[in-house]
Phi, psi and omega in degrees: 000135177292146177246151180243139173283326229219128173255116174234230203185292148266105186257131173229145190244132207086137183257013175296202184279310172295334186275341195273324184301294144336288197299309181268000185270346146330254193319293181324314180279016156085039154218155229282128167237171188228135126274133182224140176218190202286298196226122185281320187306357197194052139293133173083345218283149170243108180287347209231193178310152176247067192223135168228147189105184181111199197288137170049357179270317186309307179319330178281341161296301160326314185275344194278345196266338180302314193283317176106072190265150154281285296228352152266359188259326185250359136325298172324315194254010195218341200267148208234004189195104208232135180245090166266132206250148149087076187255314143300008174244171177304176184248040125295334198233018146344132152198184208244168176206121154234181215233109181248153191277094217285352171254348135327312177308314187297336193257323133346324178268313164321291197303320202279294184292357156266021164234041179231128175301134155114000195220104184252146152253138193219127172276120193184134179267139208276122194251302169253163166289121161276133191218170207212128169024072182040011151284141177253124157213043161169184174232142152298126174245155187320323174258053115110030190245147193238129182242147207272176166199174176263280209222152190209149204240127150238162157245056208272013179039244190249022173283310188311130177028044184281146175233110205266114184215141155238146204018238166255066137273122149262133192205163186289106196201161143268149206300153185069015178100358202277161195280109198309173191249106173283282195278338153334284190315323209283308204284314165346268160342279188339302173313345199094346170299164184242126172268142165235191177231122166302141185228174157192189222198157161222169166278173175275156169266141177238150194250130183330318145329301190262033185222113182286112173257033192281348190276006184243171177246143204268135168243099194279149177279186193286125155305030205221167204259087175257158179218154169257335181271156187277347172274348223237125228234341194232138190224161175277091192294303182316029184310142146303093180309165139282182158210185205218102145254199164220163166305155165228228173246038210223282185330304189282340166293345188280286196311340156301307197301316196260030184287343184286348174215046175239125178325332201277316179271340182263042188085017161278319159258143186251344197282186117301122197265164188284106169340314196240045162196056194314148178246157200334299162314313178298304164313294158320301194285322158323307176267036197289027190243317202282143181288307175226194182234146165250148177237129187249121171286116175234125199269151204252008171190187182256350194245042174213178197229333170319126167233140183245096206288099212287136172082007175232029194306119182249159132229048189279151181294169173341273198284010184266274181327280169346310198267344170272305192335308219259014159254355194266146149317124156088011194199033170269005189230026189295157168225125144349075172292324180232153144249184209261132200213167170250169185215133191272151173183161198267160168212189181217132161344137165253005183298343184289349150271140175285182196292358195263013217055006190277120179277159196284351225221343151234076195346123173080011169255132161283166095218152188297169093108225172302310165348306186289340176111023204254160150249139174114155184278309196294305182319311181305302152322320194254350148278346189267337164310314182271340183291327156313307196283325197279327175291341159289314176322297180286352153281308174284350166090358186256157167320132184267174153308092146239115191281161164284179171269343168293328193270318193199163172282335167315307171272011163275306183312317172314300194309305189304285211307309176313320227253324189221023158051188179220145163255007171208161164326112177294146176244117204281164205192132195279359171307334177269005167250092179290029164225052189305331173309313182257002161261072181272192183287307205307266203294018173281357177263000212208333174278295252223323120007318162274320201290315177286352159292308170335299202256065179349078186242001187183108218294155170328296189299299153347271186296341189285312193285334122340277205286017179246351159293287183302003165263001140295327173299299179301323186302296171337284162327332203259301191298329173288018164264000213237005167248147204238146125246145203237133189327049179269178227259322184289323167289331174294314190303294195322293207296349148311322194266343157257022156066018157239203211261149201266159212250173201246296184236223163233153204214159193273132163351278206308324183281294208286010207253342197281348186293144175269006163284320197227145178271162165322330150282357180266340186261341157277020181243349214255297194282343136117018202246145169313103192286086223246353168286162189256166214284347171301334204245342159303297197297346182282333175314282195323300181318294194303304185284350177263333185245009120065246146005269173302322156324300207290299184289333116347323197254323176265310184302333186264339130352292164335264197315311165344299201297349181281347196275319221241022178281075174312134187259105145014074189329325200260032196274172202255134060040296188305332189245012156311106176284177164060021217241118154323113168034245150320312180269011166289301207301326200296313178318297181305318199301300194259003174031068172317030270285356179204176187252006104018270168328306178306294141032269214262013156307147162278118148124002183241117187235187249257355160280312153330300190274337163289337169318285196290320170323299208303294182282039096345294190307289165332292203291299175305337175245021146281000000 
């Protein structure tokens, strides 16, 4: 019989964006957890861009902050630079990016998770799962002390069996050098997961003393005040800049010439890299047409000296690396604080988990982040948020979390992984959400919100104050109807002066608001009324009413698509005994066992005859 020091409800294991994201949406539902990592010292740590946010990543930050998420409040509270990016374009694909201070971050994250109830951390490394009739019911640590748990998440990001290479040096390592999760990986395999293998990258850092940046173009943050968290009251006026170079033709040439001794072409590395973040070499040779490349220099605190040379992610050798750096405009006398290296690393099939993160192959295990086959800090976070809610969930007897694909870019990311796996790092991306339109920047609070009260994911005061935003919103809306402007000389004169078309007779608020010229404030100035709403509540007015049109219709598709979501496929249904079932989509079918025919739907290799199949026996099997 085992003996245990230590008893929990939830053990996660790793402190990344994903296990911290875990850890407190645990600990938020009143049950009692641990995180446990390697080094308490690189909670949060960023190995990578010292950065959060960006296209479709910020959004997923917004809803982890909707569920009452960390990782947009110590953005918020940590950030040297704030960006709202495609800012000319609609507002799908809006999304907000800062530029983080990266050891504030870390120590902001540490302090949150030691002052938060329901919750202990502890350093140690996890060597095994204990598990009792394919049940998980604790874990081992390296020197052999075992804490029991109810249900356990890991998130080990890129430690598994990580290998760290440059040029051909390879060596047993986790990302920044830190020490890898070996026999995890090992009992993991043992278990039956099909592991595959990943690869990913950083650039060198270089120090800002040595770097002239009259030669370069300085990139400023926004003046105007975004947050990611909805809570959040007070920003940071000191912003810090970028700057912008480019790669030329001196540069690609070092990289032909030494290509032969890049990890990626001469065999050294075997995983797979992330398609939409090429590391330098890689770039070259794909674009070998394009003259240059650009690179954004990003300083990686306000107490440092690091710059994090954005676009130049190497595993080329030392002195190779040296020789590029010092070709670039603005980085000929630069000197090399870190260099830039790939790191090889295990990942796990993600068909192999249900939709809750829960895996099919060991009752009561979650797992997160990178593990999963995710690339990104944020992506990880909005798996380590629901793997979290869902390992309370199953303590607690309660209904788990699956956001839709309609609900958030969190459940388009689940949804891809489960339902249609990845062979290289995923990138959450807004092309992959066919209602991008209803998953804006603005409105994740408006999505997301009801659901996190339900599952006590956000305090009373909170939720109260949500919902006094949105009956301001509805009000609003509703009150611009209920008013005409009408073509008198002092409104004619304005609208001239806004460069729109002049009106003839009188028109409702809510119809001239729909113009795409003039905003909300142009329609109380118009209209002669005071603006007394907050800016938050504007803006959703404007969105909702300008885009009308394109909701509603969105808003039926998904409708459509619902009845398919909401046809339950039987857990326990026979694959084998579906007649007429094509091949291929038996197999693909049996491989991910679906929970709704929706889900199936959106298998790869399984199509719409296939799925006219299964209705028909569904139906059958229900009136049998």
């Amino acid at each position: 019989m085992t003996n245990f020091f230590k008893e929990y409800d939830v053990i996660v294991i790793g402190a990344g964006h994903a296990g911290i994201e875990a850890g407190l949406a645990a600990s938020r539902k009143g049950v009692k957890t641990l995180i446990v990592t390697i080094n308490l010292d690189t909670i949060g740590f960023m190995p990578c861009n010292p950065s959060v946010g960006g296209p479709a990543k910020g959004i997923v930050v917004r809803e982890i902050d909707a569920l009452g998420g960390a990782m947009g409040k110590i953005a918020d509270k940590t950030n040297i630079q704030t960006r709202m990016l495609n800012t000319a374009k609609g507002p799908a694909v809006r999304a907000l990016r800062m530029q983080s201070d990266k050891i504030k971050y870390q120590f902001a994250m540490k302090q949150l998770l030691e002052e938060t109830e329901n919750l202990d951390i502890e350093q140690a490394m996890i060597k095994e799962l204990i598990i009792e009739d394919n049940k998980v019911i604790g874990v081992k640590t390296m020197l052999g002390t075992n804490y029991k748990a109810k249900t356990v998440v890991i998130t080990t990001g890129t430690y598994l069996r990580g290998e760290i290479v440059i040029g051909d040096i390879k060596y047993s390592s986790g990302p920044n050098h830190q020490m890898p999760s070996i026999d995890l990986a090992k009992q993991l395999e043992d278990l039956g997961f099909d592991l595959v293998r990943f690869k990913t990258g950083t650039p060198p850092r270089v120090n800002a003393d040595t770097v002239d940046f009259s030669k370069t173009e300085i990139q400023p943050g926004d003046d105007k005040e975004y947050a990611f968290s909805y809570e959040t009251t007070e920003f940071i006026k000191d912003q810090i800049p970028c700057w912008l170079t480019y790669t030329n033709k001196n540069t690609h040439e070092i990289i032909d010439k030494n290509l032969g001794r890049s990890a990626m072409y001469s065999g050294v590395i075997k995983g797979t890299g992330p398609r939409y973040c090429p590391s330098i070499e890689d770039k070259y040779v794909r674009f070998s047409d394009k003259e240059r490349h650009q690179l954004f220099l990003e300083p990686e605190g306000r107490d440092t000296k690091e710059i994090y040379v954005q676009g130049l992610s190497t595993s080329l050798p030392d002195d190779v690396q040296r020789d590029i750096v010092r070709s670039i405009a603005g980085l000929e006398n630069a000197v090399i604080m870190r260099n830039g290296y790939a790191i090889e690393y295990d990942a796990i099939n993600p068909t192999t988990l249900w939709p809750t993160l829960e895996t099919k192959l060991i009752e009561g295990l979650f797992t997160a982040g990178q593990l999963n086959g995710t690339s990104g800090y944020e992506e990880a976070a909005g798996q380590g948020i629901i793997a979290g809610i869902n390992a309370a969930c199953k303590v607690l007897g309660e209904e788990p979390l699956i956001l839709g694909r309609d609900e958030a870019y969190i459940g388009v990311l689940i949804d891809d992984l489960v339902t249609k796996g990845t062979n290289e790092p995923y990138r959450l991306l807004t092309s992959r959400a066919e209602h991008r339109l209803l998953l804006r920047h603005d409105n994740a609070d408006m999505r997301l919100s009801d659901i996190a009260y339900k599952y006590n994911l956000i305090s009373e005061e909170r939720y109260n104050k949500f919902c006094e935003k949105r009956n301001l919103v509805i009000n609003e809306i509703e009150r611009l109807k209920t008013f005409r402007i009408t073509p008198t000389k002092e409104v004619l004169e304005k609208m001239e002066k806004l460069n729109t078309a002049e009106l003839r007779d009188g028109i409702l608020a809510l119809e001239l608001l729909r113009r795409p010229e003039l905003n909300y404030e142009n329609i109380m100035d118009l209209a002669n009324q005071e603006i007394t709403l907050p800016k938050e509540v504007i803006e959703q007015v404007e969105i909702e009413i300008k885009y009308e049109g394109y909701i509603k219709k969105s808003l039926q598709q998904v409708e459509r698509l619902r009845k398919m979501e909401e046809k339950k496929i039987p857990l326990d249904l026979d694959w084998d005994e579906v007649p007429s079932l094509a091949i291929e989509a038996r197999e693909k079918l049996k491989k991910v066992r679906p929970l709704t025919v929706g889900q199936a739907s959106r298998i790869s290799g399984v199509n719409p005859a296939d799925i006219s199949i299964l209705l028909v026996y569904l139906e059958q099997r229900k009136i049998r």
